Short mmCIF file of C-alpha atoms and ligand atoms in Angstrom, two decimals:
data_model
loop_
_atom_site.label_atom_id
_atom_site.label_comp_id
_atom_site.label_asym_id
_atom_site.label_seq_id
_atom_site.Cartn_x
_atom_site.Cartn_y
_atom_site.Cartn_z
CA UNK A 473 0.58 8.97 35.23
CA UNK A 474 -2.14 11.00 37.01
CA UNK A 475 -4.80 9.78 39.42
CA UNK A 476 -7.31 9.03 36.74
CA UNK A 477 -4.93 7.77 34.12
CA UNK A 478 -7.47 7.01 31.40
CA UNK A 479 -8.47 10.66 31.00
CA UNK A 480 -6.91 12.47 28.11
CA UNK A 481 -5.70 15.98 28.85
CA UNK A 482 -6.16 18.18 25.81
CA UNK A 483 -4.58 21.59 25.98
CA UNK A 484 -7.18 24.39 26.32
CA UNK A 485 -6.00 25.82 23.01
CA UNK A 486 -6.82 22.49 21.32
CA UNK A 487 -10.40 22.38 22.49
CA UNK A 488 -11.90 24.43 19.64
CA UNK A 489 -10.06 22.26 17.08
CA UNK A 490 -11.39 19.15 18.82
CA UNK A 491 -14.92 20.56 18.85
CA UNK A 492 -14.74 21.21 15.13
CA UNK A 493 -13.35 17.76 14.50
CA UNK A 494 -16.16 16.17 16.51
CA UNK A 495 -18.68 17.88 14.25
CA UNK A 496 -17.24 16.30 11.08
CA UNK A 497 -16.09 12.83 12.13
CA UNK A 498 -17.67 9.83 13.85
CA UNK A 499 -16.62 6.26 14.58
CA UNK A 500 -18.70 3.44 13.09
CA UNK A 501 -18.46 -0.22 14.19
CA UNK A 502 -17.50 -2.45 11.29
CA UNK A 503 -19.50 -5.36 12.79
CA UNK A 504 -22.79 -3.88 14.06
CA UNK A 505 -22.74 -0.32 12.60
CA UNK A 506 -23.12 1.36 16.03
CA UNK A 507 -22.04 4.99 15.89
CA UNK A 508 -19.79 6.77 18.43
CA UNK A 509 -18.46 10.32 18.61
CA UNK A 510 -15.19 10.75 16.70
CA UNK A 511 -13.55 12.27 19.75
CA UNK A 512 -14.57 11.54 23.34
CA UNK A 513 -13.22 12.08 26.87
CA UNK A 514 -11.52 8.74 26.59
CA UNK A 515 -10.08 7.10 23.50
CA UNK A 516 -12.26 4.39 22.01
CA UNK A 517 -10.75 1.66 19.84
CA UNK A 518 -13.58 -0.86 19.85
CA UNK A 519 -17.35 -0.95 19.82
CA UNK A 520 -19.18 -2.28 22.89
CA UNK A 521 -19.76 -5.43 20.80
CA UNK A 522 -15.97 -5.87 20.43
CA UNK A 523 -15.89 -4.90 16.74
CA UNK A 524 -13.25 -2.56 15.35
CA UNK A 525 -14.14 1.01 14.39
CA UNK A 526 -13.90 2.97 11.20
CA UNK A 527 -13.66 6.76 10.89
CA UNK A 528 -16.57 8.34 9.01
CA UNK A 529 -15.90 11.85 7.74
CA UNK A 530 -18.11 14.51 6.22
CA UNK A 531 -16.04 15.39 3.18
CA UNK A 532 -16.27 18.98 1.94
CA UNK A 533 -15.81 19.16 -1.80
CA UNK A 534 -13.33 21.78 -3.00
CA UNK A 535 -15.81 23.47 -5.35
CA UNK A 536 -13.57 26.32 -6.43
CA UNK A 537 -16.05 27.22 -9.15
CA UNK A 538 -19.68 26.39 -9.66
CA UNK A 539 -20.50 23.56 -12.08
CA UNK A 540 -21.02 24.98 -15.61
CA UNK A 541 -24.61 26.27 -15.89
CA UNK A 542 -26.69 24.23 -18.31
CA UNK A 543 -29.59 25.89 -20.07
CA UNK A 544 -32.63 24.56 -21.90
CA UNK A 545 -32.68 20.90 -22.83
CA UNK A 546 -29.09 20.30 -21.57
CA UNK A 547 -30.04 21.35 -18.07
CA UNK A 548 -32.51 18.48 -17.90
CA UNK A 549 -29.80 16.00 -18.91
CA UNK A 550 -27.20 17.05 -16.30
CA UNK A 551 -26.75 13.79 -14.43
CA UNK A 552 -25.32 12.78 -11.09
CA UNK A 553 -22.26 11.44 -12.90
CA UNK A 554 -21.65 14.89 -14.49
CA UNK A 555 -21.64 16.42 -11.02
CA UNK A 556 -19.31 13.69 -9.77
CA UNK A 557 -16.85 14.10 -12.60
CA UNK A 558 -16.87 17.89 -12.02
CA UNK A 559 -16.06 17.35 -8.33
CA UNK A 560 -13.38 14.83 -9.29
CA UNK A 561 -11.74 17.40 -11.56
CA UNK A 562 -11.64 19.90 -8.69
CA UNK A 563 -10.06 17.41 -6.32
CA UNK A 564 -7.46 16.50 -8.92
CA UNK A 565 -6.66 20.16 -9.51
CA UNK A 566 -6.25 20.78 -5.76
CA UNK A 567 -3.89 17.84 -5.26
CA UNK A 568 -1.88 18.66 -8.39
CA UNK A 569 -1.41 22.25 -7.21
CA UNK A 570 -0.28 21.14 -3.79
CA UNK A 571 2.18 18.62 -5.24
CA UNK A 572 3.65 21.10 -7.70
CA UNK A 573 3.69 24.25 -5.55
CA UNK A 574 5.46 22.82 -2.53
CA UNK A 575 9.16 23.68 -2.76
CA UNK A 576 11.77 21.01 -2.11
CA UNK A 577 13.60 23.04 0.51
CA UNK A 578 11.02 25.18 2.27
CA UNK A 579 12.41 27.99 4.42
CA UNK A 580 9.33 28.23 6.59
CA UNK A 581 9.06 24.53 7.38
CA UNK A 582 5.75 24.59 9.27
CA UNK A 583 3.94 26.56 6.58
CA UNK A 584 4.91 24.15 3.81
CA UNK A 585 4.84 20.88 5.66
CA UNK A 586 1.27 19.71 4.94
CA UNK A 587 1.66 20.09 1.18
CA UNK A 588 5.09 18.45 1.22
CA UNK A 589 3.73 15.40 3.02
CA UNK A 590 2.42 12.58 0.87
CA UNK A 591 -0.23 12.10 3.54
CA UNK A 592 -1.39 15.60 4.45
CA UNK A 593 -1.49 16.72 0.81
CA UNK A 594 -4.80 14.80 0.81
CA UNK A 595 -5.88 16.16 4.20
CA UNK A 596 -9.59 16.72 3.40
CA UNK A 597 -9.81 12.96 2.75
CA UNK A 598 -7.58 11.99 5.70
CA UNK A 599 -8.30 14.11 8.78
CA UNK A 600 -9.80 17.58 8.50
CA UNK A 601 -7.89 19.47 11.20
CA UNK A 602 -6.25 22.91 11.20
CA UNK A 603 -2.77 22.67 9.73
CA UNK A 604 -0.98 23.95 12.84
CA UNK A 605 -1.78 20.72 14.69
CA UNK A 606 -0.13 18.43 12.15
CA UNK A 607 2.91 16.41 13.33
CA UNK A 608 4.83 15.33 10.24
CA UNK A 609 8.40 14.47 9.11
CA UNK A 610 7.07 14.83 6.28
CA UNK A 611 6.38 11.32 4.97
CA UNK A 612 5.20 9.65 1.76
CA UNK A 613 6.27 10.77 -1.73
CA UNK A 614 7.57 7.27 -2.32
CA UNK A 615 8.71 5.98 -5.72
CA UNK A 616 6.40 4.17 -8.13
CA UNK A 617 8.69 2.05 -10.31
CA UNK A 618 7.51 0.89 -13.74
CA UNK A 619 8.90 -2.67 -13.87
CA UNK A 620 6.65 -4.51 -16.36
CA UNK A 621 7.88 -6.10 -19.57
CA UNK A 622 6.42 -3.22 -21.59
CA UNK A 623 6.09 -0.23 -19.28
CA UNK A 624 9.68 -0.45 -18.03
CA UNK A 625 11.59 2.54 -19.42
CA UNK A 626 15.10 2.88 -20.82
CA UNK A 627 18.18 2.00 -18.80
CA UNK A 628 16.18 -0.33 -16.60
CA UNK A 629 17.13 -3.80 -17.81
CA UNK A 630 17.44 -4.89 -14.17
CA UNK A 631 14.00 -3.59 -13.26
CA UNK A 632 12.48 -5.31 -16.31
CA UNK A 633 13.57 -8.68 -14.90
CA UNK A 634 10.77 -8.23 -12.36
CA UNK A 635 8.19 -7.95 -15.15
CA UNK A 636 9.62 -11.09 -16.76
CA UNK A 637 9.47 -12.93 -13.44
CA UNK A 638 5.74 -12.30 -13.01
CA UNK A 639 5.04 -12.25 -16.75
CA UNK A 640 3.22 -8.94 -16.62
CA UNK A 641 3.50 -6.21 -19.24
CA UNK A 642 2.29 -3.31 -17.09
CA UNK A 643 3.51 -3.65 -13.55
CA UNK A 644 4.45 -0.91 -11.07
CA UNK A 645 6.04 -1.33 -7.66
CA UNK A 646 5.35 1.37 -5.10
CA UNK A 647 8.18 1.36 -2.58
CA UNK A 648 6.84 2.32 0.82
CA UNK A 649 10.23 1.40 2.26
CA UNK A 650 11.26 4.89 1.10
CA UNK A 651 9.35 6.50 3.98
CA UNK A 652 11.35 8.25 6.75
CA UNK A 653 11.66 5.20 9.01
CA UNK A 654 11.73 2.72 6.14
CA UNK A 655 8.17 1.39 6.03
CA UNK A 656 4.58 2.33 5.16
CA UNK A 657 3.80 2.65 8.87
CA UNK A 658 4.90 6.31 8.84
CA UNK A 659 1.77 7.18 6.82
CA UNK A 660 -0.54 6.02 9.56
CA UNK A 661 1.73 7.19 12.32
CA UNK A 662 1.79 10.87 11.32
CA UNK A 663 -2.00 10.89 11.70
CA UNK A 664 -1.99 8.76 14.86
CA UNK A 665 0.59 10.93 16.59
CA UNK A 666 -1.20 14.09 15.45
CA UNK A 667 -4.32 12.78 17.21
CA UNK A 668 -2.24 11.89 20.29
CA UNK A 669 -0.97 15.47 20.33
CA UNK A 670 -4.39 17.02 19.82
CA UNK A 671 -5.97 14.83 22.50
CA UNK A 672 -3.25 15.59 25.04
CA UNK A 673 -2.02 12.00 25.40
CA UNK A 674 0.73 11.64 27.98
CA UNK A 675 2.31 8.49 26.54
CA UNK A 676 1.86 6.26 23.49
CA UNK A 677 2.31 2.52 22.95
CA UNK A 678 2.02 -0.26 20.40
CA UNK A 679 2.65 -3.95 19.89
CA UNK A 680 4.68 -4.72 16.82
CA UNK A 681 6.58 -7.15 14.65
CA UNK A 682 9.09 -4.29 14.33
CA UNK A 683 8.07 -1.66 11.81
CA UNK A 684 5.16 -0.09 13.70
CA UNK A 685 7.39 0.21 16.76
CA UNK A 686 10.22 1.83 14.77
CA UNK A 687 7.79 4.32 13.28
CA UNK A 688 6.00 5.12 16.55
CA UNK A 689 9.32 5.48 18.40
CA UNK A 690 10.46 8.01 15.82
CA UNK A 691 7.28 10.12 15.76
CA UNK A 692 6.95 10.04 19.57
CA UNK A 693 10.56 11.22 19.84
CA UNK A 694 9.82 14.05 17.40
CA UNK A 695 6.94 15.20 19.57
CA UNK A 696 8.82 14.57 22.83
CA UNK A 697 6.26 12.05 24.09
CA UNK A 698 7.11 8.92 26.16
CA UNK A 699 6.71 5.76 24.08
CA UNK A 700 6.51 2.08 25.00
CA UNK A 701 6.74 -0.67 22.41
CA UNK A 702 5.92 -4.34 22.96
CA UNK A 703 7.75 -6.80 20.75
CA UNK A 704 7.84 -10.59 20.50
CA UNK A 705 10.95 -11.92 22.26
CA UNK A 706 12.18 -13.55 19.05
CA UNK A 707 11.82 -12.96 15.30
CA UNK A 708 12.12 -9.18 15.28
CA UNK A 709 14.54 -8.13 12.52
CA UNK A 710 17.68 -6.47 13.87
CA UNK A 711 17.29 -3.21 11.97
CA UNK A 712 13.80 -2.63 13.37
CA UNK A 713 14.77 -3.35 16.97
CA UNK A 714 17.78 -1.07 16.58
CA UNK A 715 15.50 1.76 15.44
CA UNK A 716 13.18 1.51 18.47
CA UNK A 717 16.14 1.47 20.84
CA UNK A 718 17.97 4.28 19.07
CA UNK A 719 14.88 6.53 18.98
CA UNK A 720 14.65 6.09 22.74
CA UNK A 721 11.43 4.07 23.09
CA UNK A 722 11.00 1.96 26.20
CA UNK A 723 11.27 -1.38 24.45
CA UNK A 724 9.66 -4.39 26.12
CA UNK A 725 10.18 -7.84 24.61
CA UNK A 726 7.54 -10.27 25.80
CA UNK A 727 7.52 -14.06 25.95
CA UNK A 728 5.15 -14.80 23.13
CA UNK A 729 4.41 -13.77 19.58
CA UNK A 730 2.83 -10.67 18.02
CA UNK A 731 -0.70 -11.86 18.77
CA UNK A 732 0.17 -12.16 22.47
CA UNK A 733 1.81 -8.73 22.43
CA UNK A 734 -1.26 -7.23 20.75
CA UNK A 735 -3.64 -8.62 23.37
CA UNK A 736 -1.35 -7.35 26.11
CA UNK A 737 -0.91 -3.82 24.78
CA UNK A 738 -4.66 -3.28 24.49
CA UNK A 739 -5.03 -4.17 28.15
CA UNK A 740 -1.97 -2.13 29.21
CA UNK A 741 -3.20 0.97 27.39
CA UNK A 742 -6.64 0.69 28.97
CA UNK A 743 -5.32 0.17 32.49
CA UNK A 744 -2.51 2.72 32.40
CA UNK A 745 -4.16 5.42 30.30
CA UNK A 746 -1.68 5.21 27.42
CA UNK A 747 -2.77 6.17 23.90
CA UNK A 748 -2.71 3.05 21.69
CA UNK A 749 -1.19 3.47 18.25
CA UNK A 750 -1.59 0.09 16.61
CA UNK A 751 -3.78 0.01 13.50
CA UNK A 752 -6.61 -0.93 15.86
CA UNK A 753 -6.61 2.85 16.30
CA UNK A 754 -8.83 3.92 13.36
CA UNK A 755 -6.87 7.14 12.76
CA UNK A 756 -3.84 5.06 11.74
CA UNK A 757 -5.94 3.57 8.95
CA UNK A 758 -6.92 7.06 7.78
CA UNK A 759 -3.24 7.94 7.29
CA UNK A 760 -2.41 4.74 5.46
CA UNK A 761 -5.14 5.54 2.92
CA UNK A 762 -2.67 8.04 1.50
CA UNK A 763 -0.74 5.17 -0.13
CA UNK A 764 -3.80 4.68 -2.34
CA UNK A 765 -4.31 8.38 -3.09
CA UNK A 766 -0.64 8.94 -3.85
CA UNK A 767 -0.30 6.01 -6.23
CA UNK A 768 -3.45 7.09 -8.06
CA UNK A 769 -2.03 10.59 -8.42
CA UNK A 770 1.25 9.14 -9.74
CA UNK A 771 -0.80 7.24 -12.34
CA UNK A 772 -2.53 10.48 -13.31
CA UNK A 773 -5.72 9.21 -11.66
CA UNK A 774 -6.06 6.26 -14.02
CA UNK A 775 -6.87 3.48 -11.59
CA UNK A 776 -4.95 0.22 -12.11
CA UNK A 777 -6.81 -3.05 -12.59
CA UNK A 778 -5.17 -4.63 -9.53
CA UNK A 779 -3.50 -3.65 -6.29
CA UNK A 780 -1.38 -6.40 -4.72
CA UNK A 781 0.02 -6.19 -1.19
CA UNK A 782 1.31 -8.32 1.71
CA UNK A 783 -1.22 -8.94 4.47
CA UNK A 784 -0.56 -9.52 8.17
CA UNK A 785 -2.63 -7.59 10.68
CA UNK A 786 -4.71 -6.40 7.67
CA UNK A 787 -4.55 -2.68 8.46
CA UNK A 788 -3.00 -1.81 5.13
CA UNK A 789 -5.46 -3.89 3.09
CA UNK A 790 -8.27 -2.06 4.90
CA UNK A 791 -6.70 1.35 4.42
CA UNK A 792 -5.82 1.15 0.73
CA UNK A 793 -9.19 -0.42 -0.07
CA UNK A 794 -10.95 2.41 1.77
CA UNK A 795 -8.88 4.97 -0.16
CA UNK A 796 -10.00 3.45 -3.47
CA UNK A 797 -13.62 3.45 -2.33
CA UNK A 798 -13.44 7.14 -1.35
CA UNK A 799 -11.50 8.11 -4.49
CA UNK A 800 -14.30 6.51 -6.49
CA UNK A 801 -17.04 8.15 -4.41
CA UNK A 802 -15.64 11.67 -4.82
CA UNK A 803 -15.04 11.20 -8.56
CA UNK A 804 -11.23 11.03 -8.51
CA UNK A 805 -11.30 7.71 -10.38
CA UNK A 806 -13.88 6.00 -12.53
CA UNK A 807 -13.46 2.40 -11.37
CA UNK A 808 -12.31 0.55 -8.24
CA UNK A 809 -9.13 -1.54 -8.58
CA UNK A 810 -9.39 -5.15 -7.45
CA UNK A 811 -7.38 -5.82 -4.29
CA UNK A 812 -5.23 -8.95 -3.87
CA UNK A 813 -4.01 -9.57 -0.31
CA UNK A 814 -1.08 -11.99 -0.04
CA UNK A 815 -0.32 -13.98 3.09
CA UNK A 816 2.58 -16.27 4.01
CA UNK A 817 1.29 -19.85 4.00
CA UNK A 818 2.42 -20.31 7.61
CA UNK A 819 0.50 -17.21 8.71
CA UNK A 820 -2.61 -17.44 6.58
CA UNK A 821 -5.82 -17.01 8.64
CA UNK A 822 -7.28 -14.51 6.16
CA UNK A 823 -6.54 -16.78 3.20
CA UNK A 824 -8.19 -19.73 4.94
CA UNK A 825 -11.29 -17.68 5.72
CA UNK A 826 -11.42 -16.40 2.14
CA UNK A 827 -11.27 -19.99 0.86
CA UNK A 828 -14.23 -20.74 3.13
CA UNK A 829 -16.23 -17.89 1.57
CA UNK A 830 -15.61 -15.77 4.70
CA UNK A 831 -18.29 -17.79 6.45
CA UNK A 832 -16.03 -18.16 9.51
CA UNK A 833 -13.01 -16.40 10.97
CA UNK A 834 -9.79 -18.44 11.21
CA UNK A 835 -6.93 -18.07 13.71
CA UNK A 836 -3.58 -19.82 13.34
CA UNK A 837 -0.32 -20.15 15.26
CA UNK A 838 1.81 -18.16 12.83
CA UNK A 839 5.16 -19.28 11.43
CA UNK A 840 7.06 -17.67 8.53
CA UNK A 841 10.48 -16.22 7.72
CA UNK A 842 8.64 -13.02 6.74
CA UNK A 843 8.53 -11.89 10.38
CA UNK A 844 6.65 -8.65 9.64
CA UNK A 845 3.57 -10.67 8.67
CA UNK A 846 3.94 -13.46 11.23
CA UNK A 847 0.45 -12.84 12.60
CA UNK A 848 -2.19 -15.47 13.34
CA UNK A 849 -5.13 -13.38 14.57
CA UNK A 850 -5.34 -10.16 12.52
CA UNK A 851 -7.03 -7.21 14.21
CA UNK A 852 -8.44 -5.63 11.03
CA UNK A 853 -10.00 -8.87 9.74
CA UNK A 854 -13.50 -7.45 9.26
CA UNK A 855 -12.34 -4.19 7.70
CA UNK A 856 -10.22 -6.13 5.20
CA UNK A 857 -12.98 -8.63 4.42
CA UNK A 858 -15.18 -5.69 3.35
CA UNK A 859 -12.42 -4.50 0.99
CA UNK A 860 -11.95 -7.92 -0.62
CA UNK A 861 -15.70 -8.35 -1.05
CA UNK A 862 -16.50 -4.92 -2.44
CA UNK A 863 -13.49 -4.75 -4.76
CA UNK A 864 -14.12 -8.26 -6.11
CA UNK A 865 -10.67 -8.99 -4.76
CA UNK A 866 -8.83 -12.17 -3.81
CA UNK A 867 -6.62 -13.52 -1.02
CA UNK A 868 -3.65 -15.72 -1.96
CA UNK A 869 -0.97 -17.52 0.04
CA UNK A 870 2.71 -18.02 -0.81
CA UNK A 871 5.35 -20.25 0.76
CA UNK A 872 8.52 -18.97 2.41
CA UNK A 873 10.47 -20.37 -0.55
CA UNK A 874 8.34 -18.36 -2.97
CA UNK A 875 8.82 -15.23 -0.84
CA UNK A 876 12.59 -15.66 -0.79
CA UNK A 877 12.75 -16.32 -4.54
CA UNK A 878 10.72 -13.16 -5.24
CA UNK A 879 12.87 -11.17 -2.81
CA UNK A 880 16.00 -12.20 -4.69
CA UNK A 881 14.47 -10.92 -7.94
CA UNK A 882 13.54 -7.57 -6.35
CA UNK A 883 16.93 -7.26 -4.64
CA UNK A 884 18.92 -8.14 -7.79
CA UNK A 885 16.97 -5.53 -9.75
CA UNK A 886 18.53 -2.88 -7.52
CA UNK A 887 15.24 -1.94 -5.86
CA UNK A 888 15.40 -4.27 -2.85
CA UNK A 889 12.91 -4.84 -0.03
CA UNK A 890 12.44 -6.67 3.25
CA UNK A 891 11.12 -10.28 3.13
CA UNK A 892 7.42 -9.56 3.86
CA UNK A 893 7.29 -7.08 0.98
CA UNK A 894 8.38 -9.77 -1.46
CA UNK A 895 5.11 -11.62 -0.77
CA UNK A 896 3.61 -9.03 -3.12
CA UNK A 897 5.66 -10.23 -6.09
CA UNK A 898 5.38 -13.91 -5.20
CA UNK A 899 1.61 -13.50 -4.92
CA UNK A 900 1.26 -11.54 -8.16
CA UNK A 901 3.25 -14.25 -9.96
CA UNK A 902 0.97 -16.97 -8.62
CA UNK A 903 -2.19 -15.06 -9.52
CA UNK A 904 -0.90 -14.55 -13.08
CA UNK A 905 0.00 -18.25 -13.31
CA UNK A 906 -3.54 -19.15 -12.21
CA UNK A 907 -5.03 -16.79 -14.80
CA UNK A 908 -6.69 -14.60 -12.13
CA UNK A 909 -4.58 -11.57 -13.04
CA UNK A 910 -4.44 -11.31 -16.84
CA UNK A 911 -1.05 -10.61 -18.43
CA UNK A 912 -2.29 -7.44 -20.12
CA UNK A 913 -3.82 -5.93 -16.96
CA UNK A 914 -2.25 -2.95 -15.16
CA UNK A 915 -1.01 -3.97 -11.75
CA UNK A 916 0.45 -2.01 -8.83
CA UNK A 917 2.30 -3.95 -6.14
CA UNK A 918 3.20 -2.48 -2.76
CA UNK A 919 6.67 -3.01 -1.30
CA UNK A 920 6.05 -2.31 2.36
CA UNK A 921 9.53 -2.19 3.92
CA UNK A 922 13.13 -1.29 3.22
CA UNK A 923 15.82 -3.86 2.43
CA UNK A 924 17.95 -2.63 5.35
CA UNK A 925 15.30 -3.50 7.92
CA UNK A 926 16.36 -7.15 7.80
CA UNK A 927 19.93 -7.59 6.65
CA UNK A 928 19.99 -11.33 7.32
CA UNK A 929 17.02 -13.07 5.71
CA UNK A 930 17.52 -13.97 2.07
CA UNK A 931 20.71 -11.93 1.70
CA UNK A 932 24.07 -13.56 0.94
CA UNK A 933 26.14 -12.98 4.07
CA UNK A 934 29.65 -11.56 4.13
CA UNK A 935 31.18 -14.68 5.59
CA UNK A 936 30.60 -16.40 2.25
CA UNK A 937 33.25 -14.25 0.57
CA UNK A 938 36.76 -14.73 1.83
CA UNK A 939 38.89 -11.60 2.00
CA UNK A 940 41.51 -11.52 -0.73
CA UNK A 941 44.94 -9.93 -0.94
CA UNK A 942 44.93 -6.31 -2.11
CA UNK A 943 46.65 -7.10 -5.42
CA UNK A 944 45.55 -7.10 -9.04
CA UNK A 945 46.41 -10.80 -9.43
CA UNK A 946 44.23 -11.72 -6.50
CA UNK A 947 41.37 -9.64 -7.95
CA UNK A 948 41.77 -11.44 -11.34
CA UNK A 949 41.58 -14.82 -9.62
CA UNK A 950 38.57 -13.73 -7.50
CA UNK A 951 36.63 -12.51 -10.54
CA UNK A 952 37.40 -15.51 -12.74
CA UNK A 953 34.21 -17.52 -13.37
CA UNK A 954 32.09 -14.70 -11.89
CA UNK A 955 32.14 -11.93 -14.47
CA UNK A 956 33.16 -12.05 -18.12
CA UNK A 957 34.86 -8.76 -18.99
N1 F0G B 281 4.83 -5.53 5.40
C1 F0G B 281 5.58 -5.04 6.40
C2 F0G B 281 6.99 -4.67 6.10
C3 F0G B 281 5.04 -4.89 7.69
O1 F0G B 281 5.78 -4.40 8.66
C4 F0G B 281 3.69 -5.27 7.91
C5 F0G B 281 3.09 -5.18 9.24
C6 F0G B 281 2.96 -5.77 6.83
C7 F0G B 281 3.56 -5.89 5.59
C8 F0G B 281 1.54 -6.17 6.94
O2 F0G B 281 0.71 -5.05 7.04
O3 F0G B 281 -0.33 -5.63 9.17
O4 F0G B 281 -1.26 -3.84 7.74
O5 F0G B 281 -1.43 -6.23 7.08
N2 F0G B 281 3.75 -4.94 10.26
C9 F0G B 281 3.16 -4.68 11.60
C10 F0G B 281 4.21 -4.18 12.56
C11 F0G B 281 2.33 -5.75 12.09
O6 F0G B 281 4.04 -4.38 13.76
O7 F0G B 281 5.15 -3.56 12.12
P1 F0G B 281 -0.68 -5.19 7.80
#
């Protein structure tokens, strides 16, 4: 680290891109609305009042043609909503073209990368920077599985079991575990690491329950940037820890839980001049918005009635909610989906606050088998509260038993997910049972992480099946009472 370690060192060639970016983005405090420049000499993650920050962007509409000219009486009746729906049509056309024109196996990788990425395809709504600065795998383009009792297609009897379990006719599961490092974190990380690159950061860091660290380690390695990850000393799933180590991140396990690691990393980054890439960094949130844009595009821009997702540090709730708000504002969709954030009952500060009408902010000492969401003091609390309030959303809690039962249903369907992701299904089931989600409503649930991240929790272990002799008789005996052929 240099003498004045907190200074960023942008490359001279980046300075015009940074100047341009400064003219179109700003950071707004979620608590007191104070405004800061989008890019400064030093990175800013919080307002002077301690509140978290949100990126505000001047969005340039892709008006490829002028709105149709109205004459006479009709001209007087052209309303704001006509203009909005015209702009919406242009956005849709742009995103459709990008999705359909990008070849699967581009020869000139750099030239095609932004359109191939399920994040940068929506770049005007994510981070308006010149394409040559983008650092991408690419990411996104994750599956949206129709699994409801009615919308489940042919040859999907296993998937339909999920619809029966929640008793929903029109249910989709969007599997963010299909991202390059196996979780939704890659969506935010491509934007976060792009900013780190643009700003000339010399090292990056995060605290994590495992997925953020795996993602950051991978993207930092791609860029060739030193990376430090802070993990709780226990309760990090083996697959996630293995990723951080394998990708070469300096991996520090601390005595304490995620909340302790989060407090520490903020201080470490400030003191040592390291660029912080937790979702406290508002540019991470901008990338994660792409989950919302992509699922809307997959639904042909017909917004679902509900979006259900697991909630821990609350970055994702904030991001997807913001995406829906912006999609509505620019005319991509005609109504805002309601957002349902699901917490584990042993790690439920947001649920408790919701039950109290958000009149106070709760903290808890977190405990749950869903280690990814074992968080007692979520950083994006205020951002997520806004989303729940403005979308007329809800917060629900589910027990570890309910999470494991839902995970078994998702796993047995052949889709599979890590434990925290199953909170989505457990929560949707509960909300249907309570009559909050109606059986005929269209619901999208987010599966946040890949099954292989945690190969222990809720999965029958090998030791339960004794090895048998390699003979047909032994196979017959082993299958008796298990399968009727
Ligand atoms: N699901 C998975 C698989 C996660 O890894 C996380 C968060 C969440 C859900 C909750 O998302 O925090 O945005 O509300 N994992 C973070 C991490 C905390 O460090 O990997 P959130």
